[in-house]
């Protein structure tokens, strides 16, 4: 089962992808997390990606596409996977479609988590993430049991650099220009399902689980 998560920045793609991964035992592959881990480790890729991410721009395809194709070729992806943050442009989607077709595969579900722009800034400004295990929280909507501390591994939570309001504005406009057209792309492919991402996270997941079966 190959699943693509669609939706604006902060719509809840990562939150839902983590829940799908747990229930269905599929690897959760987030290109954003791969870049953030490279930034943390000070790699060349991380240095290059950071300059784009800090401005809310997309990382160029030449740094993104092969990285993703190499990741999904790994052993743990044999039974399927969840892509969170890829594809993000029509050219990325076309590369993915062609690479899958070579192995007689295709995207089975494109799940569009729909949240209007006016809710996004509030979601992003309250987001806190664990720099160690990647768990994501919200100070108001999904708080950790102990303020500022990850429930899973006990690490101090941090706020993402690109969650500042001015960067969020750029990310939203990049989303509308370059990523939103993927909704029509996957609708045409007959695999698009839209869920109301403004509901409580467990209700959003219940809707997704009924789609995935
Ligand atoms: P990436 O990390 O993919 O960021 P994004 O798409 O902007 O999405 P987010 O991670 O911000 O949000 P999300 O939808 O996962 O929401 P979350 O579950 O955290 O990418 C970052 C950057 O990397 C990009 O800007 C780009 O530069 C680069 N990049 C990555 N992939 C790329 C690619 N393919 N090509 C080029 N560049 C690429 O939820 C948000 C908050 O809301 C959290 O606090 C959460 O707890 C809370 N929340 C979640 N669900 C609910 C709910 N139902 N109700 C209330 N609160 C909720």
Coordinates of N, CA and C and ligand atoms in Angstrom, one line a residue:
X1 N 0.9 -1.2 0.0 CA 0.0 0.0 0.0 C 0.9 1.2 0.0
X2 N 0.8 2.0 -1.1 CA 1.6 3.3 -1.1 C 0.6 4.5 -1.0
X3 N 0.9 5.3 0.1 CA 0.0 6.4 0.5 C 0.8 7.7 0.3
X4 N 0.2 8.7 -0.3 CA 0.7 10.0 -0.3 C -0.1 10.9 0.5
X5 N 0.5 11.7 1.4 CA -0.3 12.7 2.2 C -0.2 14.0 1.5
X6 N -1.4 14.6 1.3 CA -1.4 16.0 0.8 C -2.0 16.9 1.8
X7 N -1.8 18.2 1.6 CA -2.4 19.2 2.5 C -1.4 20.3 2.7
X8 N -1.9 21.4 3.2 CA -1.1 22.6 3.4 C -0.1 22.4 4.5
X9 N 0.9 23.2 4.6 CA 1.8 23.1 5.8 C 1.0 23.2 7.1
X10 N 1.3 22.3 8.0 CA 0.6 22.4 9.3 C -0.8 21.8 9.3
X11 N -1.3 21.2 8.2 CA -2.6 20.7 8.1 C -2.8 19.4 9.0
X12 N -1.6 18.8 9.3 CA -1.7 17.6 10.2 C -1.3 16.3 9.4
X13 N -0.5 16.5 8.3 CA -0.1 15.4 7.5 C 0.8 14.5 8.3
X14 N 1.8 15.1 9.0 CA 2.7 14.3 9.8 C 2.1 13.6 11.0
X15 N 1.1 14.3 11.6 CA 0.4 13.7 12.8 C -0.4 12.4 12.3
X16 N -1.1 12.6 11.1 CA -1.9 11.5 10.6 C -1.0 10.4 10.1
X17 N 0.1 10.8 9.4 CA 1.0 9.7 8.8 C 1.6 8.9 10.0
X18 N 1.9 9.5 11.1 CA 2.5 8.7 12.2 C 1.4 7.7 12.7
X19 N 0.1 8.2 12.8 CA -0.9 7.2 13.3 C -1.1 6.1 12.3
X20 N -1.1 6.4 11.0 CA -1.3 5.4 9.9 C -0.1 4.4 10.0
X21 N 1.1 4.9 10.2 CA 2.3 4.1 10.3 C 2.1 3.1 11.5
X22 N 1.6 3.6 12.6 CA 1.5 2.7 13.8 C 0.4 1.6 13.5
X23 N -0.7 2.1 13.0 CA -1.8 1.1 12.8 C -1.5 0.1 11.7
X24 N -0.9 0.5 10.6 CA -0.8 -0.4 9.4 C 0.7 -0.9 9.3
X25 N 1.6 -0.5 10.2 CA 2.9 -1.0 10.2 C 3.7 -0.6 8.9
X26 N 3.4 0.5 8.4 CA 4.1 1.0 7.2 C 5.1 2.1 7.6
X27 N 6.3 2.2 6.9 CA 7.2 3.2 7.3 C 6.7 4.6 6.9
X28 N 6.9 5.6 7.7 CA 6.5 7.0 7.5 C 7.7 7.7 7.0
X29 N 7.6 8.2 5.8 CA 8.8 8.8 5.2 C 8.5 10.3 4.9
X30 N 9.1 11.2 5.7 CA 8.9 12.6 5.7 C 10.2 13.2 5.1
X31 N 10.0 13.9 3.9 CA 11.2 14.5 3.3 C 11.6 15.7 4.2
X32 N 10.7 16.4 4.9 CA 11.0 17.5 5.8 C 11.9 16.9 6.9
X33 N 11.5 15.8 7.5 CA 12.3 15.2 8.6 C 13.7 14.8 8.1
X34 N 13.8 14.2 6.9 CA 15.1 13.8 6.4 C 16.0 15.1 6.3
X35 N 15.4 16.2 5.8 CA 16.2 17.4 5.7 C 16.6 17.9 7.1
X36 N 15.6 17.9 8.0 CA 15.9 18.4 9.4 C 17.0 17.6 10.0
X37 N 17.0 16.3 9.8 CA 18.0 15.5 10.4 C 19.4 15.8 9.8
X38 N 19.4 16.1 8.5 CA 20.7 16.4 7.9 C 21.2 17.8 8.4
X39 N 20.2 18.7 8.6 CA 20.6 20.0 9.2 C 21.2 19.8 10.5
X40 N 20.6 19.0 11.4 CA 21.1 18.7 12.7 C 22.5 18.1 12.7
X41 N 22.7 17.2 11.7 CA 24.0 16.6 11.7 C 25.0 17.3 10.9
X42 N 24.7 18.5 10.4 CA 25.6 19.4 9.7 C 26.1 18.9 8.4
X43 N 25.3 18.1 7.7 CA 25.8 17.5 6.4 C 25.7 18.6 5.3
X44 N 26.4 18.3 4.2 CA 26.4 19.2 3.0 C 24.9 19.4 2.6
X45 N 24.2 18.3 2.5 CA 22.8 18.4 2.1 C 22.0 19.3 3.0
X46 N 22.2 19.1 4.3 CA 21.5 19.9 5.3 C 21.8 21.4 5.2
X47 N 23.1 21.7 4.9 CA 23.4 23.1 4.8 C 22.7 23.7 3.6
X48 N 22.7 23.0 2.5 CA 22.0 23.5 1.3 C 20.5 23.6 1.5
X49 N 19.9 22.5 2.1 CA 18.4 22.5 2.3 C 18.0 23.7 3.2
X50 N 18.8 23.9 4.3 CA 18.5 24.9 5.3 C 18.2 26.3 4.7
X51 N 19.0 26.7 3.7 CA 18.9 28.0 3.1 C 17.5 28.2 2.5
X52 N 17.0 27.1 1.9 CA 15.6 27.2 1.3 C 14.6 27.1 2.4
X53 N 14.7 26.2 3.3 CA 13.7 25.9 4.3 C 13.4 27.1 5.2
X54 N 14.5 27.8 5.5 CA 14.4 29.0 6.4 C 13.6 30.1 5.7
X55 N 13.6 30.1 4.4 CA 12.8 31.1 3.7 C 11.4 30.6 3.4
X56 N 11.1 29.4 3.7 CA 9.8 28.8 3.3 C 9.7 28.4 1.9
X57 N 10.9 28.3 1.2 CA 10.9 27.9 -0.2 C 11.0 26.4 -0.3
X58 N 10.7 25.8 -1.4 CA 11.0 24.4 -1.6 C 12.5 24.1 -1.9
X59 N 13.0 23.0 -1.4 CA 14.3 22.6 -1.7 C 14.3 22.1 -3.2
X60 N 15.3 22.5 -4.0 CA 15.3 22.1 -5.4 C 15.2 20.6 -5.6
X61 N 14.6 20.3 -6.7 CA 14.3 18.8 -7.1 C 15.6 18.0 -7.1
X62 N 16.7 18.6 -7.6 CA 18.0 17.8 -7.7 C 18.5 17.4 -6.3
X63 N 18.0 18.0 -5.2 CA 18.4 17.6 -3.9 C 17.4 16.7 -3.3
X64 N 16.2 16.6 -3.9 CA 15.1 16.0 -3.2 C 14.7 14.6 -3.8
X65 N 14.6 14.6 -5.2 CA 14.0 13.5 -5.9 C 14.8 12.2 -5.7
X66 N 16.1 12.2 -5.9 CA 16.9 11.0 -5.8 C 17.0 10.5 -4.4
X67 N 17.0 11.5 -3.5 CA 17.0 11.1 -2.0 C 15.8 10.3 -1.7
X68 N 14.7 10.7 -2.2 CA 13.4 10.0 -2.0 C 13.4 8.7 -2.6
X69 N 13.8 8.6 -3.9 CA 13.8 7.3 -4.6 C 14.7 6.3 -4.0
X70 N 15.9 6.8 -3.5 CA 16.8 5.9 -2.7 C 16.1 5.4 -1.5
X71 N 15.4 6.2 -0.8 CA 14.8 5.8 0.5 C 13.7 4.8 0.3
X72 N 12.8 5.0 -0.8 CA 11.7 4.0 -1.0 C 12.2 2.7 -1.6
X73 N 13.5 2.7 -2.0 CA 14.1 1.4 -2.6 C 14.6 0.5 -1.5
X74 N 14.5 1.0 -0.2 CA 15.1 0.2 0.9 C 14.1 -0.9 1.3
X75 N 14.7 -1.9 1.9 CA 14.0 -3.2 2.3 C 12.7 -2.9 3.0
X76 N 12.7 -2.0 4.0 CA 11.5 -1.8 4.8 C 10.3 -1.2 4.0
X77 N 10.5 -0.8 2.8 CA 9.4 -0.3 2.0 C 8.8 -1.3 1.0
X78 N 9.2 -2.6 1.2 CA 8.7 -3.6 0.3 C 7.2 -3.8 0.3
X79 N 6.6 -3.6 1.5 CA 5.2 -3.8 1.6 C 4.4 -2.5 1.5
X80 N 5.1 -1.4 1.2 CA 4.5 -0.1 1.1 C 5.0 0.9 2.0
X81 N 4.5 2.1 1.9 CA 5.0 3.2 2.7 C 4.1 4.4 2.6
X82 N 4.3 5.4 3.5 CA 3.5 6.6 3.6 C 4.5 7.8 3.3
X83 N 4.2 8.5 2.2 CA 5.0 9.7 1.9 C 4.3 10.9 2.5
X84 N 5.1 11.6 3.3 CA 4.6 12.8 3.9 C 5.5 14.0 3.5
X85 N 5.0 14.8 2.6 CA 5.9 16.0 2.1 C 6.5 15.7 0.7
X86 N 6.2 14.6 0.2 CA 6.6 14.3 -1.2 C 5.5 13.5 -1.9
X87 N 5.1 13.8 -3.1 CA 5.6 14.9 -3.9 C 5.0 16.2 -3.5
X88 N 5.7 17.3 -3.9 CA 5.3 18.6 -3.6 C 5.1 19.5 -4.8
X89 N 5.4 18.9 -6.0 CA 5.2 19.7 -7.2 C 4.8 18.6 -8.3
X90 N 4.2 19.1 -9.4 CA 3.8 18.2 -10.4 C 5.0 17.4 -11.0
X91 N 6.2 18.1 -11.2 CA 7.3 17.3 -11.7 C 7.7 16.2 -10.7
X92 N 7.7 16.5 -9.4 CA 8.0 15.4 -8.5 C 7.0 14.3 -8.6
X93 N 5.7 14.6 -8.7 CA 4.7 13.6 -8.8 C 4.9 12.7 -10.1
X94 N 5.3 13.4 -11.1 CA 5.5 12.6 -12.4 C 6.7 11.7 -12.3
X95 N 7.8 12.1 -11.6 CA 8.9 11.2 -11.4 C 8.5 10.0 -10.6
X96 N 7.7 10.3 -9.5 CA 7.3 9.2 -8.7 C 6.4 8.2 -9.5
X97 N 5.4 8.7 -10.2 CA 4.6 7.9 -11.0 C 5.4 7.0 -12.0
X98 N 6.4 7.6 -12.6 CA 7.2 6.8 -13.6 C 8.0 5.8 -12.9
X99 N 8.6 6.2 -11.7 CA 9.5 5.2 -11.0 C 8.7 4.0 -10.5
X100 N 7.4 4.3 -10.0 CA 6.6 3.2 -9.6 C 6.2 2.3 -10.7
X101 N 5.8 3.0 -11.8 CA 5.3 2.2 -13.0 C 6.3 1.2 -13.5
X102 N 7.6 1.5 -13.3 CA 8.7 0.6 -13.8 C 8.6 -0.7 -13.0
X103 N 8.1 -0.7 -11.8 CA 8.0 -1.9 -11.0 C 6.5 -2.4 -10.9
X104 N 5.7 -1.9 -11.8 CA 4.3 -2.3 -11.9 C 3.5 -1.8 -10.7
X105 N 3.9 -0.7 -10.1 CA 3.3 -0.2 -8.9 C 2.6 1.2 -9.2
X106 N 1.8 1.7 -8.2 CA 1.2 3.0 -8.3 C 0.9 3.5 -6.9
X107 N 0.6 4.8 -6.8 CA 0.1 5.3 -5.6 C -1.3 4.8 -5.4
X108 N -1.6 4.2 -4.2 CA -2.9 3.6 -4.0 C -3.9 4.6 -3.4
X109 N -3.4 5.5 -2.5 CA -4.2 6.5 -1.8 C -3.5 7.8 -1.8
X110 N -4.1 8.9 -2.2 CA -3.6 10.2 -2.0 C -4.6 10.9 -1.0
X111 N -4.1 11.1 0.3 CA -5.0 11.5 1.3 C -4.8 13.0 1.5
X112 N -5.8 13.8 1.2 CA -5.7 15.3 1.3 C -6.4 15.7 2.6
X113 N -5.5 16.2 3.5 CA -6.0 16.7 4.8 C -6.3 18.2 4.6
X114 N -7.6 18.5 4.6 CA -8.0 19.8 4.2 C -8.3 20.7 5.4
X115 N -7.4 21.8 5.5 CA -7.6 22.7 6.6 C -7.4 24.1 6.0
X116 N -8.4 25.0 6.2 CA -8.3 26.4 5.6 C -7.1 27.2 6.2
X117 N -6.6 28.1 5.3 CA -5.5 28.9 5.7 C -5.6 29.6 7.1
X118 N -6.8 30.0 7.4 CA -7.0 30.8 8.6 C -6.7 30.0 9.9
X119 N -6.8 28.6 9.8 CA -6.4 27.8 10.9 C -5.0 27.5 11.0
X120 N -4.3 27.7 9.9 CA -2.9 27.2 9.8 C -1.9 27.9 10.7
X121 N -2.0 29.2 10.7 CA -1.0 30.0 11.5 C -1.1 29.6 13.0
X122 N -2.3 29.4 13.5 CA -2.5 29.0 14.9 C -1.9 27.6 15.1
X123 N -2.1 26.7 14.2 CA -1.5 25.4 14.3 C 0.0 25.4 14.4
X124 N 0.6 26.2 13.4 CA 2.1 26.2 13.3 C 2.7 26.9 14.5
X125 N 2.1 28.0 15.0 CA 2.7 28.8 16.1 C 2.7 28.0 17.4
X126 N 1.7 27.1 17.5 CA 1.6 26.3 18.7 C 2.3 24.9 18.6
X127 N 2.9 24.6 17.4 CA 3.5 23.3 17.3 C 4.8 23.2 18.0
X128 N 5.1 22.1 18.7 CA 6.3 21.8 19.3 C 6.7 20.4 18.9
X129 N 8.0 20.2 18.6 CA 8.4 18.9 18.1 C 9.6 18.4 18.9
X130 N 9.7 17.0 18.9 CA 10.8 16.4 19.7 C 12.0 16.3 18.7
X131 N 13.2 16.9 19.1 CA 14.3 16.8 18.2 C 14.9 15.4 18.2
X132 N 14.6 14.6 19.1 CA 15.2 13.3 19.2 C 14.3 12.2 18.4
X133 N 13.0 12.1 18.8 CA 12.2 11.0 18.1 C 11.2 11.6 17.1
X134 N 11.1 12.9 17.0 CA 10.3 13.5 15.9 C 8.8 13.6 16.3
X135 N 8.4 13.2 17.5 CA 7.0 13.3 17.9 C 6.6 14.8 17.8
X136 N 5.3 15.0 17.4 CA 4.8 16.3 17.3 C 3.7 16.6 18.2
X137 N 3.6 17.8 18.8 CA 2.6 18.2 19.7 C 2.1 19.6 19.4
X138 N 1.0 20.0 20.1 CA 0.5 21.4 19.9 C 0.2 21.9 21.4
X139 N 0.7 23.1 21.7 CA 0.6 23.5 23.1 C -0.8 23.6 23.5
X140 N -1.7 23.9 22.6 CA -3.1 24.0 22.9 C -4.0 22.8 22.6
X141 N -3.8 22.2 21.4 CA -4.7 21.2 20.9 C -4.2 19.8 21.2
X142 N -2.9 19.6 21.2 CA -2.4 18.2 21.5 C -1.1 18.4 22.4
X143 N -1.4 18.8 23.7 CA -0.2 19.1 24.6 C 0.4 17.8 25.1
X144 N 1.7 17.9 25.4 CA 2.4 16.7 26.0 C 1.9 16.6 27.4
X145 N 2.1 15.4 28.1 CA 1.6 15.3 29.5 C 2.3 16.2 30.4
X146 N 3.6 16.4 30.2 CA 4.4 17.4 31.0 C 4.9 18.5 30.0
X147 N 4.5 19.7 30.4 CA 4.8 20.9 29.5 C 6.3 20.9 29.0
X148 N 6.4 21.0 27.7 CA 7.8 21.2 27.1 C 8.6 19.9 27.0
X149 N 8.0 18.7 27.4 CA 8.8 17.5 27.4 C 8.1 16.4 26.6
X150 N 8.8 15.7 25.8 CA 8.3 14.7 24.9 C 7.7 13.5 25.7
X151 N 6.5 13.1 25.4 CA 5.9 11.9 26.1 C 6.6 10.7 25.8
X152 N 7.1 10.6 24.6 CA 7.7 9.3 24.1 C 9.1 9.1 24.7
X153 N 10.0 10.1 24.6 CA 11.4 9.9 25.0 C 11.9 10.8 26.1
X154 N 11.1 11.7 26.6 CA 11.5 12.6 27.7 C 12.4 13.8 27.3
X155 N 12.6 14.0 26.0 CA 13.5 15.1 25.5 C 12.8 16.4 25.5
X156 N 13.5 17.5 25.7 CA 12.9 18.8 25.7 C 12.4 19.2 24.3
X157 N 11.2 19.6 24.2 CA 10.6 19.9 22.9 C 11.1 21.3 22.4
X158 N 11.1 21.4 21.0 CA 11.6 22.6 20.4 C 10.5 23.2 19.4
X159 N 10.7 24.5 19.1 CA 9.8 25.0 18.0 C 10.6 25.1 16.7
X160 N 10.0 24.7 15.6 CA 10.7 24.7 14.4 C 11.0 26.1 13.9
X161 N 12.3 26.2 13.3 CA 12.7 27.5 12.8 C 11.7 28.1 11.8
X162 N 11.1 27.2 10.9 CA 10.3 27.7 9.8 C 8.8 27.9 10.3
X163 N 8.6 27.8 11.6 CA 7.2 28.0 12.1 C 7.0 29.5 12.5
X164 N 7.9 30.4 12.2 CA 7.7 31.8 12.5 C 6.7 32.3 11.5
X165 N 5.8 33.3 12.0 CA 4.6 33.7 11.2 C 5.0 34.2 9.7
X166 N 6.2 34.9 9.6 CA 6.5 35.4 8.2 C 6.9 34.2 7.3
X167 N 7.6 33.2 7.8 CA 7.9 32.1 7.0 C 6.7 31.2 6.7
X168 N 5.8 31.1 7.7 CA 4.6 30.4 7.4 C 3.8 31.0 6.3
X169 N 3.8 32.3 6.2 CA 3.1 33.0 5.1 C 3.7 32.6 3.7
X170 N 5.0 32.6 3.7 CA 5.7 32.1 2.4 C 5.4 30.7 2.1
X171 N 5.4 29.8 3.1 CA 5.1 28.4 2.9 C 3.7 28.2 2.4
X172 N 2.8 29.0 2.9 CA 1.4 28.8 2.4 C 1.3 29.3 1.0
X173 N 2.0 30.4 0.6 CA 1.8 30.8 -0.8 C 2.6 29.8 -1.7
X174 N 3.7 29.2 -1.3 CA 4.4 28.2 -2.1 C 3.4 27.0 -2.2
X175 N 2.7 26.7 -1.2 CA 1.8 25.5 -1.2 C 0.7 25.8 -2.3
X176 N 0.1 26.9 -2.2 CA -1.0 27.2 -3.2 C -0.5 27.2 -4.6
X177 N 0.7 27.7 -4.8 CA 1.2 27.8 -6.2 C 1.7 26.4 -6.7
X178 N 2.5 25.7 -5.9 CA 3.2 24.6 -6.4 C 2.7 23.2 -6.0
X179 N 2.0 23.2 -4.8 CA 1.7 21.8 -4.3 C 0.2 21.5 -4.5
X180 N -0.7 22.6 -4.3 CA -2.1 22.3 -4.4 C -2.5 21.7 -5.7
X181 N -1.8 22.0 -6.9 CA -2.2 21.3 -8.1 C -2.2 19.8 -8.1
X182 N -1.5 19.3 -7.1 CA -1.4 17.8 -6.9 C -2.8 17.2 -6.6
X183 N -3.6 18.0 -6.0 CA -5.0 17.5 -5.7 C -5.7 17.1 -7.0
X184 N -5.6 17.9 -8.0 CA -6.2 17.6 -9.3 C -5.5 16.4 -10.0
X185 N -4.2 16.4 -9.8 CA -3.3 15.4 -10.4 C -3.8 14.0 -9.9
X186 N -3.9 13.9 -8.6 CA -4.3 12.6 -8.0 C -5.8 12.3 -8.2
X187 N -6.6 13.3 -8.3 CA -8.0 13.1 -8.6 C -8.2 12.5 -9.9
X188 N -7.4 13.0 -10.9 CA -7.4 12.4 -12.2 C -7.0 11.0 -12.2
X189 N -6.0 10.7 -11.3 CA -5.5 9.3 -11.3 C -6.5 8.4 -10.5
X190 N -7.6 9.0 -10.0 CA -8.6 8.2 -9.3 C -8.3 7.7 -7.9
X191 N -7.3 8.3 -7.3 CA -6.9 7.8 -5.9 C -7.0 8.9 -4.8
X192 N -7.7 10.0 -5.2 CA -7.7 11.1 -4.2 C -8.9 10.9 -3.2
X193 N -8.6 11.1 -1.9 CA -9.6 11.1 -0.9 C -9.3 12.4 0.0
X194 N -10.4 13.2 0.2 CA -10.2 14.4 1.0 C -10.9 14.2 2.4
X195 N -10.1 14.5 3.5 CA -10.7 14.4 4.8 C -10.7 15.8 5.4
X196 N -11.7 16.1 6.3 CA -11.8 17.3 7.0 C -10.8 17.4 8.1
X197 N -9.6 18.1 7.9 CA -8.6 18.2 8.8 C -8.8 19.1 10.0
X198 N -10.0 19.8 10.0 CA -10.3 20.7 11.1 C -10.8 20.0 12.3
X199 N -11.2 18.7 12.1 CA -11.7 17.9 13.2 C -10.6 17.6 14.2
X200 N -11.0 17.1 15.4 CA -10.0 16.6 16.3 C -9.2 15.5 15.7
X201 N -7.9 15.4 16.1 CA -7.0 14.5 15.4 C -7.5 13.0 15.4
X202 N -8.1 12.6 16.4 CA -8.6 11.2 16.4 C -9.7 11.0 15.5
X203 N -10.6 12.0 15.3 CA -11.7 11.9 14.4 C -11.2 12.0 12.9
X204 N -10.1 12.8 12.7 CA -9.5 12.8 11.4 C -9.0 11.4 11.1
X205 N -8.3 10.8 12.1 CA -7.7 9.5 11.8 C -8.8 8.4 11.6
X206 N -10.0 8.5 12.3 CA -11.1 7.6 12.1 C -11.5 7.7 10.6
X207 N -11.6 8.9 10.1 CA -12.1 9.1 8.7 C -11.0 8.4 7.8
X208 N -9.8 8.6 8.1 CA -8.7 8.0 7.2 C -8.8 6.5 7.3
X209 N -8.9 6.0 8.5 CA -8.9 4.5 8.6 C -10.1 3.9 7.9
X210 N -11.2 4.6 7.8 CA -12.4 4.1 7.1 C -12.1 4.1 5.6
X211 N -11.3 5.0 5.1 CA -10.9 5.1 3.7 C -10.0 3.9 3.4
X212 N -9.0 3.8 4.3 CA -7.9 2.7 4.0 C -8.5 1.3 4.2
X213 N -9.4 1.2 5.1 CA -10.0 -0.1 5.3 C -9.2 -1.0 6.2
Ligands
LIG1 P1 7.7 19.6 5.9 O1 8.4 19.2 7.1 O2 7.1 18.6 5.0 O3 6.6 20.7 6.3 P2 5.1 21.0 5.8 O4 4.6 20.3 4.6 O5 5.1 22.4 5.7 O6 4.2 20.4 6.8 P3 4.4 20.4 8.3 O7 5.3 19.4 8.8 O8 4.7 21.9 8.7 O9 2.9 20.2 8.8 P4 2.0 18.9 8.8 O10 1.0 19.0 7.8 O11 2.9 17.6 8.9 O12 1.3 19.1 10.2 P5 1.6 18.5 11.7 O13 1.1 17.1 11.7 O14 3.0 18.7 12.1 O15 8.6 20.5 5.0 C1 9.4 21.5 5.6 C2 10.3 22.1 4.5 O16 11.1 21.2 3.9 C3 9.5 22.7 3.3 O17 9.0 24.0 3.5 C4 10.5 22.6 2.2 O18 11.4 23.7 2.3 C5 11.3 21.3 2.5 N1 10.7 20.2 1.8 C6 10.2 19.1 2.4 N2 9.8 18.2 1.4 C7 10.1 18.7 0.2 C8 9.9 18.3 -1.1 N3 9.3 17.2 -1.4 N4 10.4 19.2 -2.1 C9 11.0 20.4 -1.8 N5 11.1 20.8 -0.6 C10 10.7 20.0 0.4 O19 0.6 19.4 12.5 C11 0.8 20.8 12.7 C12 0.4 21.2 14.1 O20 -1.0 21.0 14.3 C13 1.1 20.3 15.2 O21 1.4 21.1 16.3 C14 0.0 19.3 15.5 O22 0.2 18.8 16.9 C15 -1.3 20.1 15.3 N6 -2.4 19.2 14.9 C16 -2.3 18.2 14.0 N7 -3.6 17.7 13.8 C17 -4.4 18.5 14.5 C18 -5.8 18.5 14.6 N8 -6.6 17.6 14.0 N9 -6.4 19.4 15.5 C19 -5.6 20.4 16.1 N10 -4.2 20.4 16.0 C20 -3.7 19.5 15.2

